[in-house]
Amino acid sequence: MVSDGAWGTLLQQKGMQPGECPEEWNITHAKDVFDIAKSYIESGADMIETNSFGGTIFKVSKYGLGDKVFELNKAAAEISRLAAGDKFVLGSVGPTGKILMMGDVTEDELYEAFKTQVMGLEAGGVDAIMIETMTDLDEARLAIKAAKENTKCEVFCTMTFEKTVNGEFRSMMGIAPTDMVNTLIDAGAELIGANCGNGIADMIGIVEEIRKANPDIPVLVHANAGMPIYQDGETVFPETPNEMAELVPKIINAGANIIGGCCGTTPDHICKVREMVDSK
Ligand SMILES: [Zn+2]
């Protein structure tokens, strides 16, 4: 199946300024957020996410919206639900930015933060909770637990890996793809995978590692449009829709079940991925 692509860059194209809360746009710019959701459905995606990646209290309270967590997430879900029609909606849940190991936060505080967010997403009509860009296994586990215990949704979880100088994949917190597999599944994840940090070329290796550890669990990949380059003071993701689509057969062979995009990908990327998936 095919998932959607990046949201943040499209929000910026619609005029979101640095320093604005992306989730607040679910209330103040609902039509713009709807247009992004719709653009991915029109590109052929089988599922779209919600504009709620930074929707925990830890992130939105920086914008003075700490008492609006439930409402912002519910609105995010309602917008994508409306755009999706009979396609699936995945409620996006990103990291809190708080690090358990450093004592920034307790496990209970993380659990409560995720609980409020996922309950808002469920109230807005999502089919699944998509916990993503996780680098810490404990935070991922608590997010999964909060979603399993407080919603009836399916729960998906992807982590972000980067290639080390030795060519191994590790999350920022030192977790390897094989390390995450059993922990996430034991916590209750119905689907696992990887997002961000890599273009589709390196995602192939990550999927192979996951498959070595577990041949059966559904695997989702949200790949960046290549590795970022700095151009005129801006971060640019250089991979074209055709370049990304060319590697789709390889990642399917590696064992991926759902393919979509992360940073730098656009509706055009998803359109080409759709064509390639259909021609397989
Ligand atoms: Zn990304």
PDB file of C-alpha atoms and ligand atoms in Angstrom:
ATOM      1  CA  MET A   1       0.000   0.000   0.000  1.00  0.00           C
ATOM      2  CA  VAL A   2       0.994   3.618  -0.395  1.00  0.00           C
ATOM      3  CA  SER A   3       1.087   6.212   2.369  1.00  0.00           C
ATOM      4  CA  ASP A   4       1.454   9.994   2.149  1.00  0.00           C
ATOM      5  CA  GLY A   5       4.427  12.360   2.055  1.00  0.00           C
ATOM      6  CA  ALA A   6       5.707  15.363   4.008  1.00  0.00           C
ATOM      7  CA  TRP A   7       3.385  17.839   5.700  1.00  0.00           C
ATOM      8  CA  GLY A   8       5.693  20.413   7.281  1.00  0.00           C
ATOM      9  CA  THR A   9       7.152  21.696   4.044  1.00  0.00           C
ATOM     10  CA  LEU A  10       3.685  22.002   2.503  1.00  0.00           C
ATOM     11  CA  LEU A  11       2.463  24.002   5.510  1.00  0.00           C
ATOM     12  CA  GLN A  12       5.407  26.351   4.995  1.00  0.00           C
ATOM     13  CA  GLN A  13       4.497  26.714   1.331  1.00  0.00           C
ATOM     14  CA  LYS A  14       1.048  27.754   2.472  1.00  0.00           C
ATOM     15  CA  GLY A  15       2.577  30.504   4.560  1.00  0.00           C
ATOM     16  CA  MET A  16       3.238  28.994   7.975  1.00  0.00           C
ATOM     17  CA  GLN A  17       6.017  31.020   9.580  1.00  0.00           C
ATOM     18  CA  PRO A  18       8.832  29.833  11.856  1.00  0.00           C
ATOM     19  CA  GLY A  19       7.584  30.249  15.422  1.00  0.00           C
ATOM     20  CA  GLU A  20       4.001  29.292  14.574  1.00  0.00           C
ATOM     21  CA  CYS A  21       2.466  26.180  16.100  1.00  0.00           C
ATOM     22  CA  PRO A  22       1.695  23.745  13.221  1.00  0.00           C
ATOM     23  CA  GLU A  23      -1.135  22.109  15.174  1.00  0.00           C
ATOM     24  CA  GLU A  24      -2.815  25.470  15.773  1.00  0.00           C
ATOM     25  CA  TRP A  25      -3.343  25.608  12.027  1.00  0.00           C
ATOM     26  CA  ASN A  26      -5.929  22.815  12.460  1.00  0.00           C
ATOM     27  CA  ILE A  27      -8.126  25.529  13.971  1.00  0.00           C
ATOM     28  CA  THR A  28      -6.906  28.759  12.365  1.00  0.00           C
ATOM     29  CA  HIS A  29      -6.127  27.463   8.832  1.00  0.00           C
ATOM     30  CA  ALA A  30      -8.261  24.335   8.593  1.00  0.00           C
ATOM     31  CA  LYS A  31      -8.807  24.769   4.845  1.00  0.00           C
ATOM     32  CA  ASP A  32      -5.050  24.853   4.124  1.00  0.00           C
ATOM     33  CA  VAL A  33      -4.502  21.727   6.216  1.00  0.00           C
ATOM     34  CA  PHE A  34      -7.425  20.041   4.431  1.00  0.00           C
ATOM     35  CA  ASP A  35      -5.890  20.916   1.045  1.00  0.00           C
ATOM     36  CA  ILE A  36      -2.641  19.167   2.011  1.00  0.00           C
ATOM     37  CA  ALA A  37      -4.499  16.071   3.185  1.00  0.00           C
ATOM     38  CA  LYS A  38      -6.585  16.052   0.015  1.00  0.00           C
ATOM     39  CA  SER A  39      -3.525  16.484  -2.231  1.00  0.00           C
ATOM     40  CA  TYR A  40      -2.142  13.188  -0.947  1.00  0.00           C
ATOM     41  CA  ILE A  41      -5.440  11.385  -1.440  1.00  0.00           C
ATOM     42  CA  GLU A  42      -5.540  12.738  -4.991  1.00  0.00           C
ATOM     43  CA  SER A  43      -1.980  11.458  -5.515  1.00  0.00           C
ATOM     44  CA  GLY A  44      -3.227   7.935  -4.890  1.00  0.00           C
ATOM     45  CA  ALA A  45      -2.305   7.393  -1.251  1.00  0.00           C
ATOM     46  CA  ASP A  46      -4.212   4.603   0.519  1.00  0.00           C
ATOM     47  CA  MET A  47      -3.751   6.401   3.829  1.00  0.00           C
ATOM     48  CA  ILE A  48      -2.920   9.863   5.078  1.00  0.00           C
ATOM     49  CA  GLU A  49      -1.609  11.189   8.326  1.00  0.00           C
ATOM     50  CA  THR A  50      -2.881  14.034  10.482  1.00  0.00           C
ATOM     51  CA  ASN A  51      -1.314  17.407  11.236  1.00  0.00           C
ATOM     52  CA  SER A  52      -0.547  16.459  14.828  1.00  0.00           C
ATOM     53  CA  PHE A  53       3.112  15.413  14.882  1.00  0.00           C
ATOM     54  CA  GLY A  54       3.967  17.891  17.654  1.00  0.00           C
ATOM     55  CA  GLY A  55       0.618  17.545  19.375  1.00  0.00           C
ATOM     56  CA  THR A  56       1.654  16.599  22.919  1.00  0.00           C
ATOM     57  CA  ILE A  57       1.392  19.072  25.775  1.00  0.00           C
ATOM     58  CA  PHE A  58       5.177  19.372  25.871  1.00  0.00           C
ATOM     59  CA  LYS A  59       5.266  20.874  22.380  1.00  0.00           C
ATOM     60  CA  VAL A  60       2.042  22.876  22.193  1.00  0.00           C
ATOM     61  CA  SER A  61       2.519  24.484  25.609  1.00  0.00           C
ATOM     62  CA  LYS A  62       5.503  26.322  24.136  1.00  0.00           C
ATOM     63  CA  TYR A  63       2.902  28.268  22.138  1.00  0.00           C
ATOM     64  CA  GLY A  64       0.643  28.821  25.132  1.00  0.00           C
ATOM     65  CA  LEU A  65      -1.751  26.085  23.952  1.00  0.00           C
ATOM     66  CA  GLY A  66      -1.208  23.588  26.756  1.00  0.00           C
ATOM     67  CA  ASP A  67      -4.929  23.480  27.596  1.00  0.00           C
ATOM     68  CA  LYS A  68      -5.891  22.736  23.949  1.00  0.00           C
ATOM     69  CA  VAL A  69      -4.148  19.373  23.410  1.00  0.00           C
ATOM     70  CA  PHE A  70      -7.312  17.298  23.010  1.00  0.00           C
ATOM     71  CA  GLU A  71      -9.019  19.881  20.802  1.00  0.00           C
ATOM     72  CA  LEU A  72      -6.031  20.442  18.456  1.00  0.00           C
ATOM     73  CA  ASN A  73      -5.603  16.707  17.922  1.00  0.00           C
ATOM     74  CA  LYS A  74      -9.320  16.115  17.425  1.00  0.00           C
ATOM     75  CA  ALA A  75      -9.376  18.876  14.814  1.00  0.00           C
ATOM     76  CA  ALA A  76      -6.334  17.356  13.066  1.00  0.00           C
ATOM     77  CA  ALA A  77      -8.107  14.016  12.836  1.00  0.00           C
ATOM     78  CA  GLU A  78     -11.390  15.519  11.630  1.00  0.00           C
ATOM     79  CA  ILE A  79      -9.640  17.347   8.792  1.00  0.00           C
ATOM     80  CA  SER A  80      -7.821  14.247   7.520  1.00  0.00           C
ATOM     81  CA  ARG A  81     -10.955  12.118   8.025  1.00  0.00           C
ATOM     82  CA  LEU A  82     -12.938  14.490   5.833  1.00  0.00           C
ATOM     83  CA  ALA A  83     -10.243  14.497   3.137  1.00  0.00           C
ATOM     84  CA  ALA A  84      -9.664  10.731   3.231  1.00  0.00           C
ATOM     85  CA  GLY A  85     -13.147   9.503   2.319  1.00  0.00           C
ATOM     86  CA  ASP A  86     -12.916   5.719   2.469  1.00  0.00           C
ATOM     87  CA  LYS A  87      -9.100   5.717   2.740  1.00  0.00           C
ATOM     88  CA  PHE A  88      -7.302   5.260   6.063  1.00  0.00           C
ATOM     89  CA  VAL A  89      -6.318   7.998   8.495  1.00  0.00           C
ATOM     90  CA  LEU A  90      -3.221   7.602  10.656  1.00  0.00           C
ATOM     91  CA  GLY A  91      -3.043   9.911  13.657  1.00  0.00           C
ATOM     92  CA  SER A  92       0.492  11.251  13.796  1.00  0.00           C
ATOM     93  CA  VAL A  93       2.255  11.202  17.182  1.00  0.00           C
ATOM     94  CA  GLY A  94       5.846  12.463  17.290  1.00  0.00           C
ATOM     95  CA  PRO A  95       8.419  12.558  20.078  1.00  0.00           C
ATOM     96  CA  THR A  96       7.858  14.918  23.006  1.00  0.00           C
ATOM     97  CA  GLY A  97      11.385  16.322  22.886  1.00  0.00           C
ATOM     98  CA  LYS A  98      11.809  15.272  26.520  1.00  0.00           C
ATOM     99  CA  ILE A  99      14.483  12.705  27.354  1.00  0.00           C
ATOM    100  CA  LEU A 100      13.673  10.126  30.025  1.00  0.00           C
ATOM    101  CA  MET A 101      17.304   9.180  30.539  1.00  0.00           C
ATOM    102  CA  MET A 102      18.226  12.774  31.334  1.00  0.00           C
ATOM    103  CA  GLY A 103      15.458  13.027  33.920  1.00  0.00           C
ATOM    104  CA  ASP A 104      13.615  15.684  31.866  1.00  0.00           C
ATOM    105  CA  VAL A 105      10.374  13.856  32.472  1.00  0.00           C
ATOM    106  CA  THR A 106       8.942  10.795  34.241  1.00  0.00           C
ATOM    107  CA  GLU A 107       7.406   7.762  32.560  1.00  0.00           C
ATOM    108  CA  ASP A 108       4.011   8.730  34.009  1.00  0.00           C
ATOM    109  CA  GLU A 109       4.231  12.238  32.567  1.00  0.00           C
ATOM    110  CA  LEU A 110       5.074  10.869  29.121  1.00  0.00           C
ATOM    111  CA  TYR A 111       2.242   8.341  29.317  1.00  0.00           C
ATOM    112  CA  GLU A 112      -0.280  11.039  30.320  1.00  0.00           C
ATOM    113  CA  ALA A 113       0.909  13.328  27.512  1.00  0.00           C
ATOM    114  CA  PHE A 114       0.454  10.636  24.872  1.00  0.00           C
ATOM    115  CA  LYS A 115      -2.860   9.558  26.405  1.00  0.00           C
ATOM    116  CA  THR A 116      -4.464  12.985  25.946  1.00  0.00           C
ATOM    117  CA  GLN A 117      -3.140  13.261  22.402  1.00  0.00           C
ATOM    118  CA  VAL A 118      -4.303   9.830  21.217  1.00  0.00           C
ATOM    119  CA  MET A 119      -7.731  10.279  22.804  1.00  0.00           C
ATOM    120  CA  GLY A 120      -8.127  13.516  20.835  1.00  0.00           C
ATOM    121  CA  LEU A 121      -7.060  11.770  17.634  1.00  0.00           C
ATOM    122  CA  GLU A 122      -9.500   8.917  18.200  1.00  0.00           C
ATOM    123  CA  ALA A 123     -12.322  11.353  18.944  1.00  0.00           C
ATOM    124  CA  GLY A 124     -11.622  12.990  15.573  1.00  0.00           C
ATOM    125  CA  GLY A 125     -11.942   9.682  13.736  1.00  0.00           C
ATOM    126  CA  VAL A 126      -8.504   8.209  13.016  1.00  0.00           C
ATOM    127  CA  ASP A 127      -8.204   4.516  12.125  1.00  0.00           C
ATOM    128  CA  ALA A 128      -4.746   4.034  13.602  1.00  0.00           C
ATOM    129  CA  ILE A 129      -2.257   5.856  15.770  1.00  0.00           C
ATOM    130  CA  MET A 130       1.032   6.444  13.907  1.00  0.00           C
ATOM    131  CA  ILE A 131       3.803   6.922  16.472  1.00  0.00           C
ATOM    132  CA  GLU A 132       6.803   8.124  14.477  1.00  0.00           C
ATOM    133  CA  THR A 133      10.317   9.590  14.418  1.00  0.00           C
ATOM    134  CA  MET A 134      11.034   7.860  17.718  1.00  0.00           C
ATOM    135  CA  THR A 135      14.679   7.511  18.745  1.00  0.00           C
ATOM    136  CA  ASP A 136      14.207   6.264  22.316  1.00  0.00           C
ATOM    137  CA  LEU A 137      12.711   2.794  22.814  1.00  0.00           C
ATOM    138  CA  ASP A 138      11.230   3.682  26.211  1.00  0.00           C
ATOM    139  CA  GLU A 139       9.399   6.715  24.851  1.00  0.00           C
ATOM    140  CA  ALA A 140       8.123   4.625  21.923  1.00  0.00           C
ATOM    141  CA  ARG A 141       6.971   1.889  24.297  1.00  0.00           C
ATOM    142  CA  LEU A 142       5.090   4.364  26.511  1.00  0.00           C
ATOM    143  CA  ALA A 143       3.399   5.968  23.507  1.00  0.00           C
ATOM    144  CA  ILE A 144       2.273   2.538  22.254  1.00  0.00           C
ATOM    145  CA  LYS A 145       1.023   1.608  25.724  1.00  0.00           C
ATOM    146  CA  ALA A 146      -0.925   4.872  26.031  1.00  0.00           C
ATOM    147  CA  ALA A 147      -2.535   4.294  22.629  1.00  0.00           C
ATOM    148  CA  LYS A 148      -3.362   0.631  23.295  1.00  0.00           C
ATOM    149  CA  GLU A 149      -4.838   1.283  26.731  1.00  0.00           C
ATOM    150  CA  ASN A 150      -6.867   4.381  25.891  1.00  0.00           C
ATOM    151  CA  THR A 151      -8.114   3.931  22.317  1.00  0.00           C
ATOM    152  CA  LYS A 152      -9.574   1.168  20.160  1.00  0.00           C
ATOM    153  CA  CYS A 153      -7.297   2.183  17.260  1.00  0.00           C
ATOM    154  CA  GLU A 154      -4.629   0.036  15.692  1.00  0.00           C
ATOM    155  CA  VAL A 155      -1.189   1.203  16.760  1.00  0.00           C
ATOM    156  CA  PHE A 156       1.748   1.680  14.408  1.00  0.00           C
ATOM    157  CA  CYS A 157       5.246   2.767  15.399  1.00  0.00           C
ATOM    158  CA  THR A 158       8.252   3.770  13.320  1.00  0.00           C
ATOM    159  CA  MET A 159      11.659   4.883  14.521  1.00  0.00           C
ATOM    160  CA  THR A 160      14.292   7.075  12.900  1.00  0.00           C
ATOM    161  CA  PHE A 161      17.729   5.655  12.138  1.00  0.00           C
ATOM    162  CA  GLU A 162      20.842   7.220  10.762  1.00  0.00           C
ATOM    163  CA  LYS A 163      23.826   5.555   9.135  1.00  0.00           C
ATOM    164  CA  THR A 164      26.918   5.607  11.347  1.00  0.00           C
ATOM    165  CA  VAL A 165      30.464   5.973   9.982  1.00  0.00           C
ATOM    166  CA  ASN A 166      30.671   2.160  10.121  1.00  0.00           C
ATOM    167  CA  GLY A 167      27.655   1.916   7.856  1.00  0.00           C
ATOM    168  CA  GLU A 168      25.383   0.630  10.612  1.00  0.00           C
ATOM    169  CA  PHE A 169      21.922   2.014  11.279  1.00  0.00           C
ATOM    170  CA  ARG A 170      21.345   3.466  14.748  1.00  0.00           C
ATOM    171  CA  SER A 171      18.797   5.827  16.236  1.00  0.00           C
ATOM    172  CA  MET A 172      20.083   8.969  17.959  1.00  0.00           C
ATOM    173  CA  MET A 173      19.779   7.026  21.216  1.00  0.00           C
ATOM    174  CA  GLY A 174      21.842   4.121  19.884  1.00  0.00           C
ATOM    175  CA  ILE A 175      19.035   1.719  18.994  1.00  0.00           C
ATOM    176  CA  ALA A 176      19.482  -0.629  16.000  1.00  0.00           C
ATOM    177  CA  PRO A 177      16.515  -1.636  13.810  1.00  0.00           C
ATOM    178  CA  THR A 178      16.710  -5.197  15.134  1.00  0.00           C
ATOM    179  CA  ASP A 179      16.682  -3.887  18.745  1.00  0.00           C
ATOM    180  CA  MET A 180      13.344  -2.184  18.266  1.00  0.00           C
ATOM    181  CA  VAL A 181      11.437  -5.104  16.742  1.00  0.00           C
ATOM    182  CA  ASN A 182      10.536  -7.179  19.802  1.00  0.00           C
ATOM    183  CA  THR A 183      10.136  -4.223  22.165  1.00  0.00           C
ATOM    184  CA  LEU A 184       7.623  -2.471  19.919  1.00  0.00           C
ATOM    185  CA  ILE A 185       5.703  -5.663  19.134  1.00  0.00           C
ATOM    186  CA  ASP A 186       5.630  -6.699  22.816  1.00  0.00           C
ATOM    187  CA  ALA A 187       4.308  -3.234  23.703  1.00  0.00           C
ATOM    188  CA  GLY A 188       1.430  -3.846  21.295  1.00  0.00           C
ATOM    189  CA  ALA A 189       2.417  -2.303  17.946  1.00  0.00           C
ATOM    190  CA  GLU A 190       0.544  -3.924  15.042  1.00  0.00           C
ATOM    191  CA  LEU A 191       2.946  -2.470  12.482  1.00  0.00           C
ATOM    192  CA  ILE A 192       6.507  -1.204  12.782  1.00  0.00           C
ATOM    193  CA  GLY A 193       9.040   0.439  10.504  1.00  0.00           C
ATOM    194  CA  ALA A 194      11.222   3.449   9.878  1.00  0.00           C
ATOM    195  CA  ASN A 195      10.673   7.063   8.935  1.00  0.00           C
ATOM    196  CA  CYS A 196      12.891  10.061   8.264  1.00  0.00           C
ATOM    197  CA  GLY A 197      16.686  10.119   8.589  1.00  0.00           C
ATOM    198  CA  ASN A 198      17.244   8.341   5.279  1.00  0.00           C
ATOM    199  CA  GLY A 199      16.305   8.317   1.648  1.00  0.00           C
ATOM    200  CA  ILE A 200      14.650   5.236   0.232  1.00  0.00           C
ATOM    201  CA  ALA A 201      18.033   3.738  -0.790  1.00  0.00           C
ATOM    202  CA  ASP A 202      19.161   3.322   2.824  1.00  0.00           C
ATOM    203  CA  MET A 203      15.687   2.341   3.960  1.00  0.00           C
ATOM    204  CA  ILE A 204      16.142  -0.875   1.964  1.00  0.00           C
ATOM    205  CA  GLY A 205      18.910  -1.961   4.382  1.00  0.00           C
ATOM    206  CA  ILE A 206      16.790  -1.042   7.392  1.00  0.00           C
ATOM    207  CA  VAL A 207      13.838  -3.101   6.131  1.00  0.00           C
ATOM    208  CA  GLU A 208      16.166  -6.063   5.531  1.00  0.00           C
ATOM    209  CA  GLU A 209      17.355  -5.850   9.145  1.00  0.00           C
ATOM    210  CA  ILE A 210      13.785  -5.700  10.469  1.00  0.00           C
ATOM    211  CA  ARG A 211      12.850  -8.696   8.309  1.00  0.00           C
ATOM    212  CA  LYS A 212      15.760 -10.731   9.676  1.00  0.00           C
ATOM    213  CA  ALA A 213      14.362 -10.202  13.167  1.00  0.00           C
ATOM    214  CA  ASN A 214      10.717 -10.779  12.202  1.00  0.00           C
ATOM    215  CA  PRO A 215       9.447 -12.128   8.884  1.00  0.00           C
ATOM    216  CA  ASP A 216       5.758 -11.440   9.551  1.00  0.00           C
ATOM    217  CA  ILE A 217       5.070  -8.051  11.156  1.00  0.00           C
ATOM    218  CA  PRO A 218       3.741  -5.475   8.663  1.00  0.00           C
ATOM    219  CA  VAL A 219       6.456  -2.914   7.863  1.00  0.00           C
ATOM    220  CA  LEU A 220       5.938   0.729   6.858  1.00  0.00           C
ATOM    221  CA  VAL A 221       8.595   3.056   5.468  1.00  0.00           C
ATOM    222  CA  HIS A 222       8.333   6.844   5.235  1.00  0.00           C
ATOM    223  CA  ALA A 223      11.559   7.788   3.410  1.00  0.00           C
ATOM    224  CA  ASN A 224      12.974  11.276   2.976  1.00  0.00           C
ATOM    225  CA  ALA A 225      13.516  12.615  -0.551  1.00  0.00           C
ATOM    226  CA  GLY A 226      17.189  11.659  -0.351  1.00  0.00           C
ATOM    227  CA  MET A 227      19.757  13.060   2.060  1.00  0.00           C
ATOM    228  CA  PRO A 228      19.550  16.802   2.755  1.00  0.00           C
ATOM    229  CA  ILE A 229      21.975  19.222   1.155  1.00  0.00           C
ATOM    230  CA  TYR A 230      22.543  22.850   2.128  1.00  0.00           C
ATOM    231  CA  GLN A 231      21.917  25.281  -0.648  1.00  0.00           C
ATOM    232  CA  ASP A 232      21.783  29.075  -0.275  1.00  0.00           C
ATOM    233  CA  GLY A 233      21.292  28.749   3.477  1.00  0.00           C
ATOM    234  CA  GLU A 234      18.410  26.323   3.066  1.00  0.00           C
ATOM    235  CA  THR A 235      18.053  22.593   3.622  1.00  0.00           C
ATOM    236  CA  VAL A 236      17.039  20.908   0.384  1.00  0.00           C
ATOM    237  CA  PHE A 237      15.991  17.283  -0.149  1.00  0.00           C
ATOM    238  CA  PRO A 238      17.177  16.535  -3.678  1.00  0.00           C
ATOM    239  CA  GLU A 239      15.558  13.240  -4.708  1.00  0.00           C
ATOM    240  CA  THR A 240      13.054  13.605  -7.535  1.00  0.00           C
ATOM    241  CA  PRO A 241       9.774  11.660  -7.655  1.00  0.00           C
ATOM    242  CA  ASN A 242      11.196   9.389 -10.392  1.00  0.00           C
ATOM    243  CA  GLU A 243      14.399   8.702  -8.462  1.00  0.00           C
ATOM    244  CA  MET A 244      12.403   7.710  -5.408  1.00  0.00           C
ATOM    245  CA  ALA A 245       9.992   5.557  -7.393  1.00  0.00           C
ATOM    246  CA  GLU A 246      12.807   3.659  -9.117  1.00  0.00           C
ATOM    247  CA  LEU A 247      13.756   2.060  -5.799  1.00  0.00           C
ATOM    248  CA  VAL A 248      10.222   1.012  -4.887  1.00  0.00           C
ATOM    249  CA  PRO A 249      10.564  -2.527  -6.335  1.00  0.00           C
ATOM    250  CA  LYS A 250      13.724  -3.068  -4.262  1.00  0.00           C
ATOM    251  CA  ILE A 251      12.116  -1.987  -1.020  1.00  0.00           C
ATOM    252  CA  ILE A 252       9.096  -4.189  -1.706  1.00  0.00           C
ATOM    253  CA  ASN A 253      11.463  -7.123  -2.287  1.00  0.00           C
ATOM    254  CA  ALA A 254      13.193  -6.300   1.005  1.00  0.00           C
ATOM    255  CA  GLY A 255       9.855  -6.793   2.716  1.00  0.00           C
ATOM    256  CA  ALA A 256       8.144  -3.404   3.067  1.00  0.00           C
ATOM    257  CA  ASN A 257       4.331  -3.476   3.016  1.00  0.00           C
ATOM    258  CA  ILE A 258       3.527   0.243   3.053  1.00  0.00           C
ATOM    259  CA  ILE A 259       5.624   2.915   1.335  1.00  0.00           C
ATOM    260  CA  GLY A 260       5.342   6.659   1.742  1.00  0.00           C
ATOM    261  CA  GLY A 261       7.493   9.720   2.222  1.00  0.00           C
ATOM    262  CA  CYS A 262       8.917  11.934   4.940  1.00  0.00           C
ATOM    263  CA  CYS A 263      10.913  15.196   4.724  1.00  0.00           C
ATOM    264  CA  GLY A 264      11.101  16.714   1.257  1.00  0.00           C
ATOM    265  CA  THR A 265       8.544  14.422  -0.378  1.00  0.00           C
ATOM    266  CA  THR A 266       5.542  15.915  -2.140  1.00  0.00           C
ATOM    267  CA  PRO A 267       2.288  14.743  -3.726  1.00  0.00           C
ATOM    268  CA  ASP A 268       4.316  14.231  -6.949  1.00  0.00           C
ATOM    269  CA  HIS A 269       6.584  11.756  -5.151  1.00  0.00           C
ATOM    270  CA  ILE A 270       3.569   9.843  -3.848  1.00  0.00           C
ATOM    271  CA  CYS A 271       2.001   9.827  -7.312  1.00  0.00           C
ATOM    272  CA  LYS A 272       5.107   8.166  -8.781  1.00  0.00           C
ATOM    273  CA  VAL A 273       5.387   5.701  -5.905  1.00  0.00           C
ATOM    274  CA  ARG A 274       1.726   4.777  -6.512  1.00  0.00           C
ATOM    275  CA  GLU A 275       2.401   4.110 -10.212  1.00  0.00           C
ATOM    276  CA  MET A 276       5.368   1.920  -9.358  1.00  0.00           C
ATOM    277  CA  VAL A 277       3.522  -0.040  -6.670  1.00  0.00           C
ATOM    278  CA  ASP A 278       0.646  -0.657  -9.086  1.00  0.00           C
ATOM    279  CA  SER A 279       2.983  -1.843 -11.838  1.00  0.00           C
ATOM    280  CA  LYS A 280       4.696  -4.372  -9.558  1.00  0.00           C
TER     281      LYS A 280
HETATM  282 ZN    ZN B   1      11.281  13.470   8.007  1.00  0.00          ZN
END
